[in-house]
CSV table of C-alpha atoms in Angstrom, one decimal:
chain,number,residue,atom,x,y,z
A,2,MET,CA,8.4,11.0,21.1
A,3,SER,CA,4.7,10.1,21.2
A,4,THR,CA,3.4,8.0,18.3
A,5,HIS,CA,-0.1,7.2,17.1
A,6,GLY,CA,-1.1,4.6,14.5
A,7,GLU,CA,-4.3,3.2,13.1
A,8,TYR,CA,-5.2,0.3,10.9
A,9,LYS,CA,-8.7,-0.7,9.8
A,10,VAL,CA,-8.6,-4.5,9.3
A,11,PRO,CA,-10.3,-5.4,6.0
A,12,GLY,CA,-13.6,-7.0,6.9
A,13,GLY,CA,-12.7,-6.5,10.6
A,14,LYS,CA,-12.3,-3.8,13.2
A,15,LEU,CA,-10.2,-0.7,13.9
A,16,VAL,CA,-6.9,-1.3,15.6
A,17,VAL,CA,-5.3,1.8,17.3
A,18,VAL,CA,-1.9,2.0,18.9
A,19,ASP,CA,-0.3,4.7,21.0
A,20,PHE,CA,3.2,4.6,22.4
A,21,ASP,CA,6.4,6.6,23.2
A,22,VAL,CA,9.8,5.9,21.7
A,23,VAL,CA,12.6,6.2,24.3
A,24,ASP,CA,16.2,5.2,23.5
A,25,ASP,CA,15.0,3.2,20.5
A,26,GLN,CA,12.5,1.2,22.6
A,27,ILE,CA,8.7,1.2,22.6
A,28,ARG,CA,7.5,2.5,25.9
A,29,ASP,CA,4.0,2.9,27.5
A,30,PHE,CA,2.4,0.9,24.7
A,31,ARG,CA,-1.4,1.1,24.6
A,32,LEU,CA,-3.6,-0.9,22.3
A,33,SER,CA,-7.2,0.1,21.7
A,34,GLY,CA,-10.0,-0.2,19.1
A,35,ASP,CA,-13.5,-1.5,18.5
A,36,PHE,CA,-12.4,-5.1,18.3
A,37,PHE,CA,-13.5,-7.9,20.7
A,38,LEU,CA,-11.1,-9.7,23.0
A,39,GLU,CA,-11.6,-12.4,25.6
A,40,PRO,CA,-10.5,-12.6,28.4
A,41,ASP,CA,-10.2,-8.9,29.2
A,42,ASP,CA,-6.7,-9.2,30.7
A,43,ALA,CA,-5.4,-10.4,27.3
A,44,LEU,CA,-5.2,-6.7,26.5
A,45,ASP,CA,-2.5,-6.3,29.2
A,46,CYS,CA,-0.7,-9.3,27.7
A,47,ILE,CA,-0.6,-7.6,24.3
A,48,ASN,CA,0.6,-4.3,25.7
A,49,GLU,CA,3.3,-6.1,27.7
A,50,ALA,CA,4.5,-8.1,24.7
A,51,ILE,CA,5.3,-5.0,22.7
A,52,GLU,CA,6.8,-3.0,25.6
A,53,GLY,CA,10.5,-2.6,25.1
A,54,MET,CA,10.6,-3.8,21.5
A,55,HIS,CA,12.5,-1.8,18.9
A,56,PRO,CA,10.1,0.5,17.0
A,57,ASN,CA,11.6,-0.6,13.6
A,58,GLY,CA,10.8,-4.3,14.2
A,59,THR,CA,8.9,-6.1,11.4
A,60,ILE,CA,5.2,-6.9,11.4
A,61,GLU,CA,6.1,-10.6,11.9
A,62,GLU,CA,8.3,-9.8,14.9
A,63,PHE,CA,5.5,-7.9,16.6
A,64,SER,CA,3.0,-10.5,15.8
A,65,THR,CA,5.2,-13.3,17.1
A,66,ALA,CA,5.9,-11.5,20.4
A,67,ILE,CA,2.1,-11.0,20.9
A,68,SER,CA,1.3,-14.6,20.1
A,69,GLN,CA,3.8,-15.9,22.5
A,70,LYS,CA,2.5,-13.7,25.3
A,71,LEU,CA,-1.2,-14.5,24.9
A,72,PRO,CA,-2.8,-17.1,27.1
A,73,LYS,CA,-3.8,-20.4,25.5
A,74,GLU,CA,-7.5,-19.8,25.7
A,75,VAL,CA,-7.9,-16.4,24.0
A,76,HIS,CA,-10.4,-15.1,21.4
A,77,LEU,CA,-9.5,-12.3,19.1
A,78,LEU,CA,-12.5,-11.1,17.1
A,79,GLY,CA,-12.1,-8.5,14.3
A,80,PHE,CA,-8.3,-8.3,14.6
A,81,THR,CA,-5.1,-10.5,14.8
A,82,PRO,CA,-1.6,-10.1,16.2
A,83,ASP,CA,-0.5,-9.3,12.6
A,84,SER,CA,-2.9,-6.4,12.4
A,85,VAL,CA,-1.4,-4.9,15.6
A,86,GLY,CA,2.0,-5.2,13.9
A,87,VAL,CA,0.6,-3.3,10.9
A,88,ALA,CA,-0.7,-0.5,13.1
A,89,ILE,CA,2.7,-0.2,14.8
A,90,ARG,CA,4.5,-0.1,11.5
A,91,ARG,CA,2.0,2.6,10.2
A,92,ALA,CA,2.6,4.6,13.3
A,93,VAL,CA,6.4,4.4,13.0
A,94,THR,CA,6.5,5.2,9.3
A,95,GLY,CA,4.0,8.1,9.4
A,96,ALA,CA,1.4,6.5,7.3
A,97,ALA,CA,-1.6,8.6,6.1
A,98,HIS,CA,-5.3,7.8,6.4
A,99,TRP,CA,-8.0,8.0,3.8
A,100,ARG,CA,-9.6,11.2,5.3
A,101,ASP,CA,-6.2,13.0,5.3
A,102,TYR,CA,-6.8,13.7,1.6
A,103,ASP,CA,-9.3,15.5,-0.6
A,104,TRP,CA,-10.4,12.8,-3.0
A,105,GLN,CA,-11.5,13.4,-6.5
A,106,ILE,CA,-13.9,11.0,-8.3
A,107,LEU,CA,-13.7,10.8,-12.1
A,108,HIS,CA,-16.3,9.2,-14.3
A,109,GLU,CA,-15.7,10.3,-17.9
A,110,PRO,CA,-17.5,9.2,-21.1
A,111,PRO,CA,-16.3,6.1,-22.9
A,112,VAL,CA,-12.9,6.2,-24.6
A,113,ALA,CA,-10.7,3.7,-26.4
A,114,PRO,CA,-9.5,0.8,-24.2
A,115,VAL,CA,-5.8,1.7,-24.8
A,116,LEU,CA,-6.5,5.3,-23.7
A,117,ASN,CA,-7.8,4.0,-20.4
A,118,ALA,CA,-4.5,2.1,-19.9
A,119,ALA,CA,-2.5,5.2,-20.7
A,120,LEU,CA,-4.6,7.4,-18.4
A,121,ASP,CA,-3.9,5.0,-15.5
A,122,GLU,CA,-0.2,5.7,-16.0
A,123,VAL,CA,-0.6,9.4,-16.4
A,124,LEU,CA,-2.9,9.9,-13.4
A,125,THR,CA,-0.7,7.8,-11.1
A,126,ALA,CA,2.4,9.8,-12.2
A,127,ALA,CA,0.4,13.0,-11.6
A,128,VAL,CA,-0.4,12.0,-8.0
A,129,GLY,CA,3.3,11.0,-7.4
A,130,GLU,CA,4.4,14.4,-8.7
A,131,GLY,CA,1.9,16.3,-6.6
A,132,LEU,CA,0.0,17.6,-9.6
A,133,ARG,CA,-3.3,16.1,-8.5
A,134,GLY,CA,-4.7,14.7,-5.3
A,135,PRO,CA,-5.6,11.1,-4.7
A,136,THR,CA,-8.2,10.0,-7.1
A,137,LEU,CA,-10.8,7.3,-7.8
A,138,ARG,CA,-11.7,6.8,-11.5
A,139,ILE,CA,-14.4,4.7,-13.0
A,140,TRP,CA,-13.5,3.3,-16.4
A,141,GLU,CA,-15.7,3.5,-19.5
A,142,TRP,CA,-14.6,2.1,-22.9
A,143,ASN,CA,-16.1,2.0,-26.3
A,144,ALA,CA,-14.7,-1.3,-27.8
A,145,PRO,CA,-13.9,-4.8,-26.7
A,146,ALA,CA,-10.3,-5.4,-25.6
A,147,VAL,CA,-8.0,-8.0,-24.2
A,148,PHE,CA,-6.0,-6.6,-21.3
A,149,ILE,CA,-2.9,-8.5,-20.4
A,150,GLY,CA,-0.6,-8.1,-17.4
A,151,SER,CA,2.7,-6.3,-17.8
A,152,PHE,CA,4.7,-9.6,-17.7
A,153,GLN,CA,2.4,-11.9,-19.6
A,154,SER,CA,3.1,-13.6,-22.9
A,155,VAL,CA,0.8,-12.6,-25.8
A,156,LYS,CA,1.2,-16.0,-27.4
A,157,ASN,CA,0.5,-17.9,-24.2
A,158,GLU,CA,-2.5,-15.8,-23.1
A,159,VAL,CA,-4.4,-14.6,-26.3
A,160,ASP,CA,-5.9,-16.4,-29.2
A,161,GLU,CA,-5.2,-13.6,-31.6
A,162,GLU,CA,-7.5,-14.9,-34.4
A,163,GLN,CA,-10.4,-15.0,-32.0
A,164,ALA,CA,-9.6,-11.6,-30.7
A,165,ALA,CA,-9.4,-10.1,-34.2
A,166,ALA,CA,-12.7,-11.8,-35.1
A,167,ARG,CA,-14.3,-10.0,-32.2
A,168,HIS,CA,-12.5,-6.7,-33.0
A,169,ALA,CA,-10.8,-6.8,-29.7
A,170,GLN,CA,-7.6,-4.8,-29.3
A,171,ILE,CA,-4.7,-6.3,-27.3
A,172,VAL,CA,-3.7,-3.8,-24.6
A,173,ARG,CA,-0.8,-4.4,-22.2
A,174,ARG,CA,-1.2,-2.6,-19.0
A,175,ILE,CA,1.6,-1.4,-16.7
A,176,SER,CA,0.5,-3.6,-13.7
A,177,GLY,CA,1.0,-7.3,-13.3
A,178,GLY,CA,-1.6,-9.9,-13.0
A,179,GLY,CA,-3.7,-11.9,-15.4
A,180,ALA,CA,-5.5,-11.4,-18.7
A,181,MET,CA,-9.0,-10.2,-19.1
A,182,TYR,CA,-11.4,-10.1,-22.0
A,183,MET,CA,-13.5,-6.9,-21.5
A,184,GLU,CA,-16.5,-5.9,-23.5
A,185,PRO,CA,-18.1,-2.4,-23.1
A,186,GLU,CA,-20.5,-2.3,-20.2
A,187,ALA,CA,-19.9,-6.0,-19.4
A,188,CYS,CA,-17.5,-5.1,-16.6
A,189,ILE,CA,-17.1,-2.6,-13.9
A,190,THR,CA,-13.5,-1.3,-13.7
A,191,TYR,CA,-12.1,1.3,-11.4
A,192,ALA,CA,-8.7,2.7,-10.6
A,193,LEU,CA,-7.3,4.3,-7.5
A,194,TYR,CA,-4.3,6.6,-7.8
A,195,VAL,CA,-2.9,7.1,-4.3
A,196,PRO,CA,0.3,8.3,-2.5
A,197,GLY,CA,2.5,5.6,-1.1
A,198,GLU,CA,1.9,7.1,2.4
A,199,LEU,CA,-1.7,5.6,2.4
A,200,VAL,CA,-0.4,2.0,2.4
A,201,ARG,CA,2.9,2.7,4.2
A,202,GLY,CA,3.8,0.0,6.7
A,203,MET,CA,1.7,-2.6,4.9
A,204,SER,CA,2.8,-5.6,2.9
A,205,PHE,CA,1.7,-5.8,-0.7
A,206,ALA,CA,-0.8,-8.4,0.2
A,207,ASP,CA,-2.3,-6.3,3.0
A,208,SER,CA,-2.5,-3.2,0.8
A,209,TYR,CA,-4.7,-5.0,-1.8
A,210,ALA,CA,-7.4,-5.8,0.7
A,211,TYR,CA,-7.1,-2.5,2.4
A,212,LEU,CA,-7.6,-0.5,-0.8
A,213,ASP,CA,-10.7,-2.5,-1.7
A,214,GLU,CA,-12.5,-2.7,1.6
A,215,TRP,CA,-14.9,0.1,0.6
A,216,VAL,CA,-15.9,-2.0,-2.5
A,217,LEU,CA,-16.7,-5.0,-0.3
A,218,GLU,CA,-18.9,-2.8,1.8
A,219,ALA,CA,-20.7,-1.6,-1.3
A,220,LEU,CA,-21.2,-5.1,-2.6
A,221,LYS,CA,-22.5,-6.3,0.7
A,222,SER,CA,-25.0,-3.5,0.9
A,223,LEU,CA,-26.4,-4.9,-2.4
A,224,GLY,CA,-26.8,-8.3,-0.9
A,225,ILE,CA,-23.6,-9.9,-2.1
A,226,ASP,CA,-21.6,-11.9,0.4
A,227,ALA,CA,-18.3,-10.5,-1.0
A,228,VAL,CA,-15.0,-11.3,0.5
A,229,TYR,CA,-11.3,-10.8,-0.4
A,230,LYS,CA,-9.3,-13.9,-1.3
A,231,PRO,CA,-5.6,-13.3,-1.2
A,232,LEU,CA,-3.7,-12.2,-3.1
A,233,ASN,CA,-6.0,-10.2,-5.4
A,234,ASP,CA,-9.5,-11.7,-5.9
A,235,ILE,CA,-12.9,-10.4,-4.9
A,236,THR,CA,-15.2,-13.4,-4.6
A,237,SER,CA,-18.4,-14.7,-3.2
A,238,PRO,CA,-19.9,-18.1,-2.4
A,239,HIS,CA,-21.3,-18.1,-6.0
A,240,GLY,CA,-17.9,-17.6,-7.6
A,241,LYS,CA,-15.2,-15.1,-8.4
A,242,ILE,CA,-16.4,-11.5,-9.0
A,243,GLY,CA,-13.2,-9.7,-10.0
A,244,GLY,CA,-9.5,-9.2,-9.6
A,245,ALA,CA,-7.1,-6.5,-8.6
A,246,ALA,CA,-3.7,-5.4,-9.9
A,247,GLN,CA,-1.1,-2.9,-8.7
A,248,LYS,CA,1.8,-0.9,-10.0
A,249,ARG,CA,4.1,1.3,-7.8
A,250,LEU,CA,6.0,4.1,-9.4
A,251,GLY,CA,9.4,5.3,-8.4
A,252,SER,CA,7.8,8.4,-6.9
A,253,GLY,CA,6.0,6.2,-4.4
A,254,ALA,CA,2.6,6.6,-6.0
A,255,VAL,CA,0.4,3.5,-6.3
A,256,LEU,CA,-1.9,2.5,-9.1
A,257,HIS,CA,-4.5,0.0,-7.8
A,258,HIS,CA,-7.2,-1.1,-10.3
A,259,VAL,CA,-9.9,-3.7,-10.3
A,260,THR,CA,-12.1,-5.3,-12.9
A,261,MET,CA,-15.3,-7.0,-11.8
A,262,ALA,CA,-17.6,-9.0,-14.0
A,263,TYR,CA,-21.0,-7.4,-14.5
A,264,ASP,CA,-22.4,-9.4,-17.5
A,265,MET,CA,-19.5,-11.2,-19.0
A,266,ASP,CA,-19.8,-13.8,-21.8
A,267,PRO,CA,-17.9,-16.8,-20.5
A,268,GLU,CA,-17.9,-18.5,-23.9
A,269,ALA,CA,-16.3,-15.5,-25.5
A,270,MET,CA,-13.8,-15.3,-22.7
A,271,THR,CA,-12.6,-18.9,-23.1
A,272,GLU,CA,-12.3,-18.5,-26.9
A,273,VAL,CA,-10.2,-15.3,-26.8
A,274,LEU,CA,-8.1,-16.2,-23.7
A,275,ARG,CA,-6.0,-19.3,-23.6
A,276,ILE,CA,-7.0,-20.3,-20.1
A,277,GLY,CA,-5.0,-23.4,-19.4
A,278,ARG,CA,-6.3,-26.6,-17.7
A,279,GLU,CA,-3.6,-26.2,-15.0
A,280,LYS,CA,-4.9,-22.8,-14.0
A,281,LEU,CA,-8.5,-23.9,-14.0
A,282,SER,CA,-7.5,-27.0,-11.9
A,283,ASP,CA,-5.7,-24.7,-9.5
A,284,LYS,CA,-8.9,-22.8,-9.0
A,285,GLY,CA,-10.8,-26.0,-8.3
A,286,THR,CA,-13.2,-25.6,-11.2
A,287,ALA,CA,-13.9,-27.7,-14.3
A,288,SER,CA,-14.5,-24.8,-16.7
A,289,ALA,CA,-14.0,-21.1,-17.1
A,290,GLN,CA,-17.8,-20.6,-17.1
A,291,LYS,CA,-17.9,-21.6,-13.4
A,292,ARG,CA,-15.0,-19.3,-12.4
A,293,VAL,CA,-16.8,-16.0,-12.8
A,294,ASP,CA,-20.2,-15.0,-11.4
A,295,PRO,CA,-21.3,-11.7,-12.8
A,296,LEU,CA,-22.8,-8.9,-10.6
A,297,ARG,CA,-25.9,-8.8,-12.8
A,298,SER,CA,-26.9,-12.3,-11.9
A,299,GLN,CA,-26.3,-11.8,-8.2
A,300,THR,CA,-28.1,-8.4,-7.9
A,301,GLY,CA,-30.5,-8.0,-10.8
A,302,LEU,CA,-29.4,-4.3,-10.9
A,303,THR,CA,-28.2,-2.3,-13.8
A,304,ARG,CA,-24.5,-1.6,-14.1
A,305,GLU,CA,-25.1,2.1,-13.4
A,306,GLU,CA,-27.0,1.3,-10.2
A,307,ILE,CA,-24.0,-0.7,-8.9
A,308,ILE,CA,-21.5,2.0,-9.8
A,309,ASP,CA,-23.7,4.6,-8.1
A,310,ARG,CA,-23.7,2.5,-4.9
A,311,MET,CA,-20.0,2.1,-5.1
A,312,VAL,CA,-19.4,5.8,-5.4
A,313,GLU,CA,-21.9,6.5,-2.6
A,314,VAL,CA,-20.1,4.2,-0.2
A,315,PHE,CA,-16.7,5.6,-1.1
A,316,LYS,CA,-17.8,9.2,-0.5
A,317,ARG,CA,-19.4,8.2,2.8
A,318,ARG,CA,-16.3,6.4,4.1
A,319,HIS,CA,-13.6,8.5,2.6
A,320,GLY,CA,-15.1,11.8,1.3
A,321,GLY,CA,-14.6,12.9,-2.3
A,322,THR,CA,-15.9,15.4,-4.9
A,323,ASP,CA,-16.7,14.9,-8.5
A,324,GLY,CA,-13.9,16.0,-10.8
A,325,GLU,CA,-12.6,15.5,-14.3
A,326,VAL,CA,-9.5,14.6,-16.3
A,327,THR,CA,-7.7,17.8,-17.2
A,328,GLU,CA,-6.9,18.8,-20.8
A,329,GLY,CA,-3.2,18.4,-20.0
A,330,GLU,CA,-3.8,14.8,-18.7
A,331,TRP,CA,-5.8,13.9,-21.8
A,332,ASP,CA,-3.0,15.2,-24.0
A,333,ALA,CA,-0.4,13.3,-22.0
A,334,ALA,CA,-2.4,10.1,-22.2
A,335,GLU,CA,-2.9,10.4,-26.0
A,336,ARG,CA,0.9,11.0,-26.5
A,337,LEU,CA,1.6,7.9,-24.3
A,338,VAL,CA,-0.8,5.8,-26.4
A,339,GLU,CA,1.2,6.6,-29.6
A,340,LYS,CA,4.7,6.5,-28.0
A,341,LYS,CA,4.1,3.4,-25.9
A,342,PHE,CA,0.9,1.5,-25.7
A,343,LEU,CA,0.2,1.1,-29.4
A,344,THR,CA,3.8,0.1,-30.2
A,345,GLU,CA,4.7,-3.5,-31.0
A,346,GLU,CA,7.7,-3.1,-28.7
A,347,TRP,CA,5.4,-2.6,-25.7
A,348,ILE,CA,2.5,-4.9,-26.7
A,349,ARG,CA,4.9,-7.8,-27.4
A,350,ARG,CA,7.6,-7.0,-24.8
A,351,VAL,CA,6.9,-10.6,-23.8
A,352,PRO,CA,6.0,-12.3,-27.1
């Protein structure tokens, strides 16, 4: 059985693998791609390392076999032994590629923050059930809010008096991760609703960077030296730009959403959020003001101009047509707001 797999290394090069599977062994393994490798015969070493291995090996097993086979003086530029392992796993598991899908791009008028959270769940479920294709949605919201991760404690994360004073609603999202104080038009938030096949064969950590690579390209085209800092931060030499979070449904569909600072008020953020000294120390910073560097200060561009560039880069890389949330999806999200997201049982599931 001939097998083909590809993996575009976030911030790196394309890794392509082709091989046959005979009697549960990898045969005639061939690595290719637009990476750089010195010396030339190291390519043969990599091919030989994988030859005869079981196709259901782990990424770590493939990576270890390659590392042990490579000569001491070798230079791999744009890829790693791990990335070859990812490409093999994606080949074996039948992973899909961005261009295998007809993407929809949604950018609706502002809605209540809690409705955005509900829409994320509804649209992810719709992709998982085959009711809509993979989708990118740009959030817009009409009021300040404190978004907390699915497993965070309200008491530990939010100063409720300060939040109420700023008329900020507490919204618990379905994904994990940390708390964010979000004011209208002060952030850029987007969500990807994708089938699990797109990230099949990847670890959770690899999937974060993979799903956001197009954003790094967009930011770099605006003059920002943006990089991905594991597990889920987008950052630059000037400071953190934003963070990602994921939720995977039983259907296999993946919600991946990111909030980036455009023109955030750091003083308001520290008043509303109980950002502990331990967390700040862990980030190597003395204050929350130094942790986030908004896109406005780095680019001088309007929020709309940055979003336009992001969508432009996404369409160029992955395709996509403009769409809209259906009437049925709006209705489902509004019902979910009442039945779940506005209930004390959900908001304070972790008091």
